[in-house]
PDB file of C-alpha atoms in Angstrom:
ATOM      1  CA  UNK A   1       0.000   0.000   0.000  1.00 49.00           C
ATOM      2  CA  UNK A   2       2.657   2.352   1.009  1.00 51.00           C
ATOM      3  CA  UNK A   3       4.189   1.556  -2.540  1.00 53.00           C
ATOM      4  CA  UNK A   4       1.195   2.657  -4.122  1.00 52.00           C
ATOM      5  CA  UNK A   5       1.001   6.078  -2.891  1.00 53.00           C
ATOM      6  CA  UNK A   6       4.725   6.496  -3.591  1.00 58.00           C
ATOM      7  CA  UNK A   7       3.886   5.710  -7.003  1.00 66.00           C
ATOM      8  CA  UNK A   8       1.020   8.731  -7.044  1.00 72.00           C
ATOM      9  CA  UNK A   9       2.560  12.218  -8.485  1.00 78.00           C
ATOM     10  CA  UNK A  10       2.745  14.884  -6.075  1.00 84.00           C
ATOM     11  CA  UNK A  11       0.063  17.424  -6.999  1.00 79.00           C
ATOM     12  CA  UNK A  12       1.734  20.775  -7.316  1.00 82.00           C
ATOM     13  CA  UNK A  13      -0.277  24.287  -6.748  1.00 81.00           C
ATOM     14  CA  UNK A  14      -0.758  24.408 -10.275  1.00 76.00           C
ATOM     15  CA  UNK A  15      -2.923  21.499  -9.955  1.00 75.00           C
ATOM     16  CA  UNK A  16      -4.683  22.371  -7.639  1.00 75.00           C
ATOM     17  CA  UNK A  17      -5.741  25.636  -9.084  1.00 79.00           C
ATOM     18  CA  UNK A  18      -6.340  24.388 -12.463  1.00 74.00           C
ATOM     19  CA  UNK A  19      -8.395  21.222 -11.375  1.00 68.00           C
ATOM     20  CA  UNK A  20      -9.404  18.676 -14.015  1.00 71.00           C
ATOM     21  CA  UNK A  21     -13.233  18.729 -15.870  1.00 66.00           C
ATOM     22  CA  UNK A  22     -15.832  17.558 -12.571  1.00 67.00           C
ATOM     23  CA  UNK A  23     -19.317  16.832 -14.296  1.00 69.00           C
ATOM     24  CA  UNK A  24     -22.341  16.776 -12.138  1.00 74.00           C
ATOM     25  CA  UNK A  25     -24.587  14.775 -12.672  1.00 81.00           C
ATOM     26  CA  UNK A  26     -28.104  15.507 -14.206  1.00 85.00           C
ATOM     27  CA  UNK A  27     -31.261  16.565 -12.309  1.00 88.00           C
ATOM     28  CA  UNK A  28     -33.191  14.354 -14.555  1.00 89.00           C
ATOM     29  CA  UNK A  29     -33.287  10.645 -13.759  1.00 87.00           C
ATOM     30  CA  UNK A  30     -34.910   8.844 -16.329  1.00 83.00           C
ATOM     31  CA  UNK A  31     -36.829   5.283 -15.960  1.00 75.00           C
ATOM     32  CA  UNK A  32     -34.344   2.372 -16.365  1.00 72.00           C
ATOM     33  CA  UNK A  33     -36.001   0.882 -18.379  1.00 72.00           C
ATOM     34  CA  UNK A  34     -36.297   3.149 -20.821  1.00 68.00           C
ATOM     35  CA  UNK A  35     -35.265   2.750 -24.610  1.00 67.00           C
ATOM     36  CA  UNK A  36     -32.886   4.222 -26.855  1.00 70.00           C
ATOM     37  CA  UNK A  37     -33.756   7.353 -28.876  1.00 71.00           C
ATOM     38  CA  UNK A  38     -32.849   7.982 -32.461  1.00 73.00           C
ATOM     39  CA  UNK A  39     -32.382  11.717 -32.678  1.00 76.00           C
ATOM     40  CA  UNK A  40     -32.167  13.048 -35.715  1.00 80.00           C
ATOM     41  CA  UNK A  41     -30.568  16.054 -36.422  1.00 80.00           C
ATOM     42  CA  UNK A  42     -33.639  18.484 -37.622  1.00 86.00           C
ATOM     43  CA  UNK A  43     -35.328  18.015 -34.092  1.00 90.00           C
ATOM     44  CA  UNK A  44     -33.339  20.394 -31.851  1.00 91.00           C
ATOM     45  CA  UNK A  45     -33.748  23.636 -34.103  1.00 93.00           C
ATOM     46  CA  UNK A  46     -37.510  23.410 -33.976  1.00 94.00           C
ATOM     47  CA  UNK A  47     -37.651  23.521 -30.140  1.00 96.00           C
ATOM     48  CA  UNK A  48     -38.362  26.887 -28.678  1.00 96.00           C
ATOM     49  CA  UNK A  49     -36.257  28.694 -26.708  1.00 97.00           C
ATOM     50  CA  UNK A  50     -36.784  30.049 -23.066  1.00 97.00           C
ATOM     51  CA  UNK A  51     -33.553  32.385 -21.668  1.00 96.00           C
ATOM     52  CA  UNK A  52     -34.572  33.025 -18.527  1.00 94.00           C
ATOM     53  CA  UNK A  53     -36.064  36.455 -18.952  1.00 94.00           C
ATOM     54  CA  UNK A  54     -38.307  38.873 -17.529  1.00 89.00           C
ATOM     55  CA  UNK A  55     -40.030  39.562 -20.607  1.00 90.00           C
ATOM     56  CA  UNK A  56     -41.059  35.604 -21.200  1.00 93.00           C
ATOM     57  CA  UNK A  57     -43.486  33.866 -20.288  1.00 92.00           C
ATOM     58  CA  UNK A  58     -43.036  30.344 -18.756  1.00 94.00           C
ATOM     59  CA  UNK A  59     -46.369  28.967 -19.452  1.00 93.00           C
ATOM     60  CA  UNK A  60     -46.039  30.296 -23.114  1.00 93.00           C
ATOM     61  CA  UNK A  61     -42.803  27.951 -23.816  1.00 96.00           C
ATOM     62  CA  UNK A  62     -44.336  25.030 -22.133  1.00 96.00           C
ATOM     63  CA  UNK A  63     -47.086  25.015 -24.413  1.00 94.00           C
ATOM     64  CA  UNK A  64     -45.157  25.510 -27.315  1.00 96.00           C
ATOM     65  CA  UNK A  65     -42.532  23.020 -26.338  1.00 96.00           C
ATOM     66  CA  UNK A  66     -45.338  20.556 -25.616  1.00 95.00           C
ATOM     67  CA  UNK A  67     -46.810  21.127 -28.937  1.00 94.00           C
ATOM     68  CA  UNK A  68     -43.386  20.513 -30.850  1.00 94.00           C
ATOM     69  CA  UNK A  69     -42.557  17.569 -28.817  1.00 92.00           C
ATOM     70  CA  UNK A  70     -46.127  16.107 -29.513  1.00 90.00           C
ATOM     71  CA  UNK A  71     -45.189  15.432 -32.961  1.00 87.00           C
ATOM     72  CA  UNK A  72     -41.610  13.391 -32.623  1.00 83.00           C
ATOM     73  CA  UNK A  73     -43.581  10.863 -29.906  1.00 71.00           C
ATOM     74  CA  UNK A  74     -45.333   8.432 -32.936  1.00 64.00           C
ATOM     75  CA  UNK A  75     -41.850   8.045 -33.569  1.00 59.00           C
ATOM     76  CA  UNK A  76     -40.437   8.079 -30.392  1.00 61.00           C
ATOM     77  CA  UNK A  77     -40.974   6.310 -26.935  1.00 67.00           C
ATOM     78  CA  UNK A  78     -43.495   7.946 -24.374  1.00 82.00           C
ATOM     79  CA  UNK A  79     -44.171  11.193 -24.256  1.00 88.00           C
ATOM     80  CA  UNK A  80     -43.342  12.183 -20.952  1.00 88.00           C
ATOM     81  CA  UNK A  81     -39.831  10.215 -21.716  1.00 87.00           C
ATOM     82  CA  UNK A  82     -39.288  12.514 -24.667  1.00 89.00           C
ATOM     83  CA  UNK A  83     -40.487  15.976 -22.934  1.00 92.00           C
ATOM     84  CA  UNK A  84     -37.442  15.668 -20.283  1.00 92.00           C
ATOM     85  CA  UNK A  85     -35.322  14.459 -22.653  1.00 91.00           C
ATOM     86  CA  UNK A  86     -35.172  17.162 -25.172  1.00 93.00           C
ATOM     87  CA  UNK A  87     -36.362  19.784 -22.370  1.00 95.00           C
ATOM     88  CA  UNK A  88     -32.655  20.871 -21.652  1.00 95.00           C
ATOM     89  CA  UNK A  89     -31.731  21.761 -25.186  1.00 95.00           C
ATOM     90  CA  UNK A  90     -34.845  24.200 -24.746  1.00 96.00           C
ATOM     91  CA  UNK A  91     -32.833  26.702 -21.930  1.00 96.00           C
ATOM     92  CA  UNK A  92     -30.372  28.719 -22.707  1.00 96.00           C
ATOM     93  CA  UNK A  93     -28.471  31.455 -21.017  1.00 94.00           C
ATOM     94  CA  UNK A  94     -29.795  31.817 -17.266  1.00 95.00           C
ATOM     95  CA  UNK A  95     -32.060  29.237 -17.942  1.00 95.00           C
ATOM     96  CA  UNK A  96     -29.753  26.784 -18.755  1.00 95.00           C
ATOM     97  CA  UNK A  97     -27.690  27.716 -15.610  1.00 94.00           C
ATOM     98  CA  UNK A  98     -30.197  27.272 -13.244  1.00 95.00           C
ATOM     99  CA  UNK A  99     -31.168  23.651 -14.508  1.00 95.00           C
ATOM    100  CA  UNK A 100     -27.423  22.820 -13.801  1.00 93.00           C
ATOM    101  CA  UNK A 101     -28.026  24.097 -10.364  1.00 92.00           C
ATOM    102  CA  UNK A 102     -31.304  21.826  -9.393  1.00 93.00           C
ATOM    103  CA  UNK A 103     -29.929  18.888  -6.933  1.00 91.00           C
ATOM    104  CA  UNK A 104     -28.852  15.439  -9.026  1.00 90.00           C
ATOM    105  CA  UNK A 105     -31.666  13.546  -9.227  1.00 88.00           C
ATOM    106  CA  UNK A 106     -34.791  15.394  -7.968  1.00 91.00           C
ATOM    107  CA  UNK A 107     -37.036  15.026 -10.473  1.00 93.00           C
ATOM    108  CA  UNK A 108     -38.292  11.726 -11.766  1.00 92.00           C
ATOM    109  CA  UNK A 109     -41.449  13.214 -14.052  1.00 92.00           C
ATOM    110  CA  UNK A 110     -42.439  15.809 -16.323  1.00 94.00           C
ATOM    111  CA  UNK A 111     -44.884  16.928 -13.771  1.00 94.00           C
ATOM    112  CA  UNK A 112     -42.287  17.348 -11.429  1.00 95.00           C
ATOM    113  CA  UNK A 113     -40.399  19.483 -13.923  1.00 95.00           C
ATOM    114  CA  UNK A 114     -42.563  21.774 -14.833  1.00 95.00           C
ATOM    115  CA  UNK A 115     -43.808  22.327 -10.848  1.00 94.00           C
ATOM    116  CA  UNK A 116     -40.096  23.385 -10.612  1.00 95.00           C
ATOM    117  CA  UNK A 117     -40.194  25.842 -13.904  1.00 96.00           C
ATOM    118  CA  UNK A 118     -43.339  27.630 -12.530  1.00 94.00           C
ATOM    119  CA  UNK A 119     -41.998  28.229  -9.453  1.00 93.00           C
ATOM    120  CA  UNK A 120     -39.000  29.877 -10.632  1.00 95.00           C
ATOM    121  CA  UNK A 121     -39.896  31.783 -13.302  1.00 94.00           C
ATOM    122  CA  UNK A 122     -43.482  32.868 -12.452  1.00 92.00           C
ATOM    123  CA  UNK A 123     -43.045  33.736  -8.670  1.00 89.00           C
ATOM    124  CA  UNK A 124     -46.246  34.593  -6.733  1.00 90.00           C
ATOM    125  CA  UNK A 125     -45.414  38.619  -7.054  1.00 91.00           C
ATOM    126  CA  UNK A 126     -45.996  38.020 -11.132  1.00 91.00           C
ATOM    127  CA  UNK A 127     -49.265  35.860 -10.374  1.00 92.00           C
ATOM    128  CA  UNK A 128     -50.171  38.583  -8.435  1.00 94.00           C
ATOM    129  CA  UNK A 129     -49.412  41.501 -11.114  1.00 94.00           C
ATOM    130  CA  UNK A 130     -51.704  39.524 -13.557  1.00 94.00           C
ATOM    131  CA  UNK A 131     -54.487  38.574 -11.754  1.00 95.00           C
ATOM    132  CA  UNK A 132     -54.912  42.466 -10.935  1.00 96.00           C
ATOM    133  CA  UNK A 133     -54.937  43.332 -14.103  1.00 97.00           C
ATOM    134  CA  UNK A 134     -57.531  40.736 -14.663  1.00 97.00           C
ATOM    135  CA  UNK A 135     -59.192  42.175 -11.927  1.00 96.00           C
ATOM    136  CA  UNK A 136     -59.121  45.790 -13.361  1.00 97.00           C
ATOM    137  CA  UNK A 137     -59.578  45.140 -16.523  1.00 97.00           C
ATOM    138  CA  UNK A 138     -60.785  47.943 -18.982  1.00 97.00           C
ATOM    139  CA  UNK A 139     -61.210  48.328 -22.539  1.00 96.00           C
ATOM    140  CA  UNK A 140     -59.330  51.562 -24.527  1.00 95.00           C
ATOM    141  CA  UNK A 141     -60.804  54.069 -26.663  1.00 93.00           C
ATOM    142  CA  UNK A 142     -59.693  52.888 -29.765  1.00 91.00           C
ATOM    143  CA  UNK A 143     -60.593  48.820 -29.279  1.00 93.00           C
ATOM    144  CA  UNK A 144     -63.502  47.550 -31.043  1.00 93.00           C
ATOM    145  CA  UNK A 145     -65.470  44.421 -29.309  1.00 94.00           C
ATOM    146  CA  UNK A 146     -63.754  41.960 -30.702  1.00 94.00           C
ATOM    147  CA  UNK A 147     -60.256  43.402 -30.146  1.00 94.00           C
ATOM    148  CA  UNK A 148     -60.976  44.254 -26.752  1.00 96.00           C
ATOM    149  CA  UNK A 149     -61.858  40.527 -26.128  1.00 96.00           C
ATOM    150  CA  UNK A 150     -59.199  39.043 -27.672  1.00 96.00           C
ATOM    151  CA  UNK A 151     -57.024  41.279 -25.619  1.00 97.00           C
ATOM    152  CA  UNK A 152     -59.139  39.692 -22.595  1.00 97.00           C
ATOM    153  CA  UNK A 153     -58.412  35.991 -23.180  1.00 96.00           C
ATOM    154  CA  UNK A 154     -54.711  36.534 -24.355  1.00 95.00           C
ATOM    155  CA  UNK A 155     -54.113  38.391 -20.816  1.00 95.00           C
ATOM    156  CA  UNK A 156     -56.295  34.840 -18.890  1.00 95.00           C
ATOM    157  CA  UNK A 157     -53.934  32.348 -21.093  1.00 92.00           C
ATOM    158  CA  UNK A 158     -50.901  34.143 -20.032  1.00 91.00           C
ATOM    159  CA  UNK A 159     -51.581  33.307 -16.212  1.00 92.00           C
ATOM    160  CA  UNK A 160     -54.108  30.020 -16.106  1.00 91.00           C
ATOM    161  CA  UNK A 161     -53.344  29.323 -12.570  1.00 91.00           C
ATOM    162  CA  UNK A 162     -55.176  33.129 -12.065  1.00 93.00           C
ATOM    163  CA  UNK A 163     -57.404  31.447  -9.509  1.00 92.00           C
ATOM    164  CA  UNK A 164     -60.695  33.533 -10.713  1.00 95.00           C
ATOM    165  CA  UNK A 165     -64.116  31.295 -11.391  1.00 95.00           C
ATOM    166  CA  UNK A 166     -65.297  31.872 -15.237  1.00 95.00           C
ATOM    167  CA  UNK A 167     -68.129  33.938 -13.535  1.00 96.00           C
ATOM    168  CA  UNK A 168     -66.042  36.472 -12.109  1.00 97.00           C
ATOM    169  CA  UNK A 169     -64.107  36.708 -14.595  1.00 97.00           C
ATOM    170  CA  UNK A 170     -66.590  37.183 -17.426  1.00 97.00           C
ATOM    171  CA  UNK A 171     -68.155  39.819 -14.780  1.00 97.00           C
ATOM    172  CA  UNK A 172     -64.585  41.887 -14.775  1.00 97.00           C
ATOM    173  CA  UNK A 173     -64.734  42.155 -18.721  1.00 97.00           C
ATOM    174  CA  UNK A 174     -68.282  43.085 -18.867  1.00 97.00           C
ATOM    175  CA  UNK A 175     -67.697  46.134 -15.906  1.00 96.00           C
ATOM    176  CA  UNK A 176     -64.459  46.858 -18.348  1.00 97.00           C
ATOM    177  CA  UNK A 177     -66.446  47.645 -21.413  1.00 97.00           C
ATOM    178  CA  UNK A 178     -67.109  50.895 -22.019  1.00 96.00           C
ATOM    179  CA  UNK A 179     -70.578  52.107 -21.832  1.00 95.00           C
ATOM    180  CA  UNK A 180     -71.044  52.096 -25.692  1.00 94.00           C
ATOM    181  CA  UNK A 181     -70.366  47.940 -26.165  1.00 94.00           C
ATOM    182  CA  UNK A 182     -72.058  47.612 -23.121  1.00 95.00           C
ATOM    183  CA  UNK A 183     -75.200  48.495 -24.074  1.00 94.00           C
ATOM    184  CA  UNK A 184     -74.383  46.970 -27.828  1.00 93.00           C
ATOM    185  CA  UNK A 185     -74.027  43.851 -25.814  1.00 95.00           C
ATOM    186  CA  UNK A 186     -77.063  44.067 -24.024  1.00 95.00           C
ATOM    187  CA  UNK A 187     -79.225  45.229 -27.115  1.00 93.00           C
ATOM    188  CA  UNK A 188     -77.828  42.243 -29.448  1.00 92.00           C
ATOM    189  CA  UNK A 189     -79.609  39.740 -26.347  1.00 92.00           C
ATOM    190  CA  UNK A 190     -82.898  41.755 -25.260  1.00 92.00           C
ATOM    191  CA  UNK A 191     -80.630  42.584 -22.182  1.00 93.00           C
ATOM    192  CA  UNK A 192     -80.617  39.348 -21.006  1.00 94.00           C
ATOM    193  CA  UNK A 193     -77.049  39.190 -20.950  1.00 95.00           C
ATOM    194  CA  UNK A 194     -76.753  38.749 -17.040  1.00 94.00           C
ATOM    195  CA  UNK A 195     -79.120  36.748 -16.932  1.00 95.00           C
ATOM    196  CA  UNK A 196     -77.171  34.056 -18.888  1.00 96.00           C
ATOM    197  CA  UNK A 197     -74.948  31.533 -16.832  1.00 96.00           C
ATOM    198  CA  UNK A 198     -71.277  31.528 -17.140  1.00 95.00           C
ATOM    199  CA  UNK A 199     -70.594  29.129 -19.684  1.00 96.00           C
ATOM    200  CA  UNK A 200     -73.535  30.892 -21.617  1.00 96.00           C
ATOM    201  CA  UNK A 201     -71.927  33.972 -21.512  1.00 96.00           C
ATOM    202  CA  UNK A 202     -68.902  33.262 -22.743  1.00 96.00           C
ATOM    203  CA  UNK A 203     -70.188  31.381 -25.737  1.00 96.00           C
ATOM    204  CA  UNK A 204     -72.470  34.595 -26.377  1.00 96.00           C
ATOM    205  CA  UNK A 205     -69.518  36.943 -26.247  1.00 97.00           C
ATOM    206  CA  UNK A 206     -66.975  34.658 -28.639  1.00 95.00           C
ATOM    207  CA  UNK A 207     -70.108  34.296 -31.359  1.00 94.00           C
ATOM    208  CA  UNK A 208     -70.330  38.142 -31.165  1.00 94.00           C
ATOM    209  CA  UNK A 209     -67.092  39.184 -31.231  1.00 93.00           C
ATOM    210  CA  UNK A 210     -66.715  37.063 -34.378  1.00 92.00           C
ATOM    211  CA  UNK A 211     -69.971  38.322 -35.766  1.00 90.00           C
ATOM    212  CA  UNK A 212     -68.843  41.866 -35.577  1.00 88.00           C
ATOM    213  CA  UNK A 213     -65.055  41.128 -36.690  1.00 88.00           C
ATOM    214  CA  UNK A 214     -66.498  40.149 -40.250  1.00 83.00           C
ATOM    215  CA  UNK A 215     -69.090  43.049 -41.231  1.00 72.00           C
ATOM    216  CA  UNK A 216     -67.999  44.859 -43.520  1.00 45.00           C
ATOM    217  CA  UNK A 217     -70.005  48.467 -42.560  1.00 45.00           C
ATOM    218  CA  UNK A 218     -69.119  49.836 -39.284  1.00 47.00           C
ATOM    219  CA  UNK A 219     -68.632  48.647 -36.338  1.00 47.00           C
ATOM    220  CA  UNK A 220     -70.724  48.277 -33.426  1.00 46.00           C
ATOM    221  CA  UNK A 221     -69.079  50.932 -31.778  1.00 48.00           C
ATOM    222  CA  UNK A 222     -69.160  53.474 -34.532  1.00 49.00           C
ATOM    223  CA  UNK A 223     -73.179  52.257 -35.055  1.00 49.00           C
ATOM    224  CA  UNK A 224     -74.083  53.554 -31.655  1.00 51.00           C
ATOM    225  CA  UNK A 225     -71.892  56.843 -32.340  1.00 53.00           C
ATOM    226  CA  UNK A 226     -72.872  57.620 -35.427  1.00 46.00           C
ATOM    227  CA  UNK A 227     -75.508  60.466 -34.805  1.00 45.00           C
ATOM    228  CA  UNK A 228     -72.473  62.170 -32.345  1.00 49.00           C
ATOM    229  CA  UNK A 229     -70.065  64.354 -34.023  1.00 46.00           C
ATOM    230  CA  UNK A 230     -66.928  63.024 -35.234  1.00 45.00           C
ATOM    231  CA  UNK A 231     -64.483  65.456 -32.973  1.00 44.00           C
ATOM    232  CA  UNK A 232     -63.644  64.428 -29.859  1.00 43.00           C
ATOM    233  CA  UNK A 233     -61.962  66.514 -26.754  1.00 41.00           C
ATOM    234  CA  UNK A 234     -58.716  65.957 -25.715  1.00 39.00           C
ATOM    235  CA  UNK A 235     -57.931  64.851 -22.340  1.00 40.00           C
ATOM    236  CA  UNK A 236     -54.645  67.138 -22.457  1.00 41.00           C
ATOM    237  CA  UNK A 237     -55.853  70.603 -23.902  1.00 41.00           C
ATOM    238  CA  UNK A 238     -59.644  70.451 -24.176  1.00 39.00           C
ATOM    239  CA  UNK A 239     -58.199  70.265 -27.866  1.00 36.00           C
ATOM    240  CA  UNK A 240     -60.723  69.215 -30.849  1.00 36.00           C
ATOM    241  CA  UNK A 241     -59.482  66.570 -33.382  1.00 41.00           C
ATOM    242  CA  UNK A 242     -60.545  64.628 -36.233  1.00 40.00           C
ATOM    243  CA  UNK A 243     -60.313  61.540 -37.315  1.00 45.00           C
ATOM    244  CA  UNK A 244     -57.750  61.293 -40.309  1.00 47.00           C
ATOM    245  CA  UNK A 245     -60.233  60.442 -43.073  1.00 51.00           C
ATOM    246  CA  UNK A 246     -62.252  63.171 -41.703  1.00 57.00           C
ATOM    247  CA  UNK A 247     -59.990  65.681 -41.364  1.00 56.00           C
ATOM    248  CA  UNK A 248     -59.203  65.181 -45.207  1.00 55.00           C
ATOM    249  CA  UNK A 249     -62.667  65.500 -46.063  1.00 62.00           C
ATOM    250  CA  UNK A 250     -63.086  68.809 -44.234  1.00 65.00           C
ATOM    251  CA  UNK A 251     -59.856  70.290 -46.026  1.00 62.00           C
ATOM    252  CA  UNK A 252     -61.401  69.034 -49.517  1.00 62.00           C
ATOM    253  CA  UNK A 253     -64.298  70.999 -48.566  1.00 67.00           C
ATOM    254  CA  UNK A 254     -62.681  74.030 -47.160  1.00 67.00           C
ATOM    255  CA  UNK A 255     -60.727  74.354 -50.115  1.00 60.00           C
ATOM    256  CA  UNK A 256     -63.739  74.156 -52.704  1.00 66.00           C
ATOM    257  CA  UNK A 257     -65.690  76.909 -50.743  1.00 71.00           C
ATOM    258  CA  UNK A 258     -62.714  79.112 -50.803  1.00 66.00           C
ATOM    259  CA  UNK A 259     -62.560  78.491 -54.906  1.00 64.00           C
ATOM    260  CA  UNK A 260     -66.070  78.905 -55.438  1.00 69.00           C
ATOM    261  CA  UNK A 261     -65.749  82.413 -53.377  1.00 70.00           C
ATOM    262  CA  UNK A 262     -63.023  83.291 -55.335  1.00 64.00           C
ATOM    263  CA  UNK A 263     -65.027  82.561 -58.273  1.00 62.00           C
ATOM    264  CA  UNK A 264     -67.695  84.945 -57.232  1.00 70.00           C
ATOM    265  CA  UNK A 265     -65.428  88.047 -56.063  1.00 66.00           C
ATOM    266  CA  UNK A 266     -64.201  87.461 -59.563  1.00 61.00           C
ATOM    267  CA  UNK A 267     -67.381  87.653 -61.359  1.00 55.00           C
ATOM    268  CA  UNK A 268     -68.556  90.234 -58.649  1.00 53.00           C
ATOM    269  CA  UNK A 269     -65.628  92.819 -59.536  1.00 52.00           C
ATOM    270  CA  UNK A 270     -65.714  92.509 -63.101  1.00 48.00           C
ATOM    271  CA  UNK A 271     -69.355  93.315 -63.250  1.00 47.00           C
ATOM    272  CA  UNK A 272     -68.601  96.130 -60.694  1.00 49.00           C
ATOM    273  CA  UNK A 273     -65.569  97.086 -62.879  1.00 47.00           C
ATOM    274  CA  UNK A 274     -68.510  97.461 -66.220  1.00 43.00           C
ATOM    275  CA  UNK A 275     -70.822  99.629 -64.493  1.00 47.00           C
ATOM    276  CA  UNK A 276     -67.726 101.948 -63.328  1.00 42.00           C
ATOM    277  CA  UNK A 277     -66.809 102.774 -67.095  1.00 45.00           C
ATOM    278  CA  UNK A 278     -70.556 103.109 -67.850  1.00 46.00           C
ATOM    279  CA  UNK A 279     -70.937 106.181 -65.436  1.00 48.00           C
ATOM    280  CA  UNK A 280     -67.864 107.615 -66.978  1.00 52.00           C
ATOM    281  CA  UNK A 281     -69.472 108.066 -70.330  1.00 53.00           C
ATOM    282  CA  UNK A 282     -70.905 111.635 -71.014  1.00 54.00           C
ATOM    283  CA  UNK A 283     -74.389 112.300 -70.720  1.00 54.00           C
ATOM    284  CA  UNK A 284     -75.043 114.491 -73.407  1.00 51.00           C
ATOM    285  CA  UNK A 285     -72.985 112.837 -76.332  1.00 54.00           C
ATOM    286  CA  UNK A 286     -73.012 109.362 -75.435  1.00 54.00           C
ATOM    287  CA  UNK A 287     -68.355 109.405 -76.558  1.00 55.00           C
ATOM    288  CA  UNK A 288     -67.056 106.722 -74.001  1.00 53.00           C
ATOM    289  CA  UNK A 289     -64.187 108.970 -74.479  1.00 53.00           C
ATOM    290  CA  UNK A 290     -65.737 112.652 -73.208  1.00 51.00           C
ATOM    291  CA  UNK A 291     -66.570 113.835 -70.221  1.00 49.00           C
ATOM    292  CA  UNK A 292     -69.719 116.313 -68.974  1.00 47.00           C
ATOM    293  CA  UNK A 293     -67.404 117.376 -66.896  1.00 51.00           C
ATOM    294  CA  UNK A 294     -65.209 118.628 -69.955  1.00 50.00           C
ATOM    295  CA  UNK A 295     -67.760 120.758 -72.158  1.00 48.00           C
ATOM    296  CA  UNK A 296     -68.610 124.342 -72.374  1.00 50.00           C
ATOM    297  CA  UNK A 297     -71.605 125.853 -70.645  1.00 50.00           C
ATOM    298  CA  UNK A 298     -73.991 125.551 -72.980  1.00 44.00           C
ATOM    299  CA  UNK A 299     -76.499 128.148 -70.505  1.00 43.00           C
TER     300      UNK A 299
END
C-alpha cells in the first residue's frame, strides 16, 4: 500500500488551481427501463427557446414546447420520456444555468419538472401583477369588441393558474367595457345578458365578437356613435381633433368653398368694374371717351 502512494505524483499548486473537468450529474433521472432514442438532427432547431427572462413567459414555452414535442412521440418512446429528454436543449443562457443548479436527481417526471419551472420563473409577485390586471380590466378608446376581447383571453392564457371562477371573470370584462359595447351587448340579447350563466356567456360573447369582426359596414361601436359628431376633446388641452379620413374631407371641402368664393369676387368685380366705365361716359354725347365734366356751358 505504502508503494502505491509512492507511485502517485505529487500534486503541485498548479494542480490544484487548475483542477481537471468535474461533471455533475443531471437533475433528470430517467426510468431504467427506458429505450434508446434515435435523434435526428432536424429536431433540436424546432424547439423553442426560453432564456430566462423577464419579458417571457413560462407557461407560453411550455405550451409551445409541448406542442413541438407532440409530434416526434409516434416516432419516439413515451411522451413524458421525450419531454425531459429534449427539455434541456430548450434553456439557454440563465435558464440553462439554473437547470445545472437543481440537486442530481430530484425530479423523476415531467410533472415534477414543470412544478419546478413555474416556481421559478413565475413567482407569486408576477401571479399577483396579472391577476390584478384581470381584476381591473378595462377596454381603450380605440378597441372595437372583438379586439378588446381578444385582448381579454390573451391576458387569462398568459396566467391560467389566475385562480378567478369563469363567472367572475366574465363579470370583470363586462364592468371593463365601455358604456357604448355595453349596451351593444345588451341590445344584441334583449338585455338578457346577465341573466345568462357563465358558460352561456362566454359562448355569447366569442359568437359576437366574431360576428362583428367580419361586417364589412361599421362597427358596433361606430353604429351607436354615429348620430355624435366626429371630434372628440382631448384629455390634455380640451383640444378638438378629427379623425384622419375626416380631417381630409373637411380640407377638400374648405378648399372648394374658398374656390367657389373666389369665383364669385371674380365675377362680382368685373361686373362692378362694367358699371364703373358706364358712369364715366358723357351724358349728353353718349363718346365713351368725353366727359360732362369737360364741355362748355352751354347756358
Amino acid at each position: 500500500m505504502g508503494d502505491h502512494e509512492e507511485d502517485q505524483p505529487i500534486k503541485t499548486l498548479h494542480d490544484y488551481l487548475h483542477p481537471t473537468r468535474n461533471s455533475s450529474p443531471s437533475c433528470i433521472m430517467f426510468p431504467a427501463n427506458q429505450q434508446n432514442f434515435d435523434f435526428k438532427p432536424g429536431m433540436i432547431p424546432l424547439l423553442p427557446t426560453f432564456h430566462g427572462m423577464d419579458s417571457e413567459n413560462p407557461y407560453v414555452h411550455i405550451r409551445e414546447f409541448e406542442e413541438v414535442v407532440a409530434t416526434f412521440h409516434s416516432q419516439l418512446g413515451s411522451i413524458d420520456t421525450l419531454r425531459l429528454k429534449f427539455f434541456p436543449f430548450s434553456l439557454k443562457d440563465k435558464a440553462k444555468s439554473w437547470l445545472y443548479s437543481l440537486r442530481p436527481r430530484s425530479i423523476a417526471s415531467w410533472g415534477e419538472m414543470t412544478h419546478v419551472f413555474f416556481k421559478k420563473y413565475f413567482p407569486e409577485h408576477k401571479t399577483n401583477a396579472f391577476k390584478r390586471q384581470i381584476s381591473t380590466f378595462e377596454q381603450r378608446e380605440s378597441e372595437s369588441l372583438y379586439q378588446v376581447w381578444e385582448r381579454f383571453k390573451d391576458l387569462l392564457s398568459l396566467c391560467p393558474h389566475h385562480g378567478y371562477e369563469s363567472w367572475r371573470t366574465v363579470s370583470c370584462f363586462y364592468e371593463g367595457l365601455l358604456p357604448r359595447d355595453r349596451q351593444f351587448v345588451e341590445m344584441m340579447c334583449n338585455g338578457e345578458f346577465l341573466q345568462k350563466d357563465p358558460d352561456e356567456a362566454i359562448e355569447y360573447l366569442n359568437h359576437l365578437a366574431e360576428k362583428a369582426h367580419t361586417w364589412t359596414g361599421p362597427s358596433a361601436t361606430e353604429s351607436t356613435n354615429r348620430s355624435k359628431p366626429h371630434t372628440s376633446t382631448s384629455s390634455s388641452g380640451g383640444i378638438y381633433q378629427l379623425k384622419e379620413e375626416d380631417g381630409l374631407k373637411a380640407q377638400i371641402a374648405q378648399l372648394t368653398k374658398e374656390i367657389e368664393t373666389l369665383k364669385m369676387r371674380g365675377t362680382s368685380g368685373t361686373k362692378q368694374g362694367y358699371q364703373v366705365e358706364m358712369h364715366e361716359e358723357c351724358s349728353v354725347c353718349h363718346d365713351p371717351g368725353a366727359s360732362y365734366q369737360g364741355l362748355p356751358d352751354v347756358a
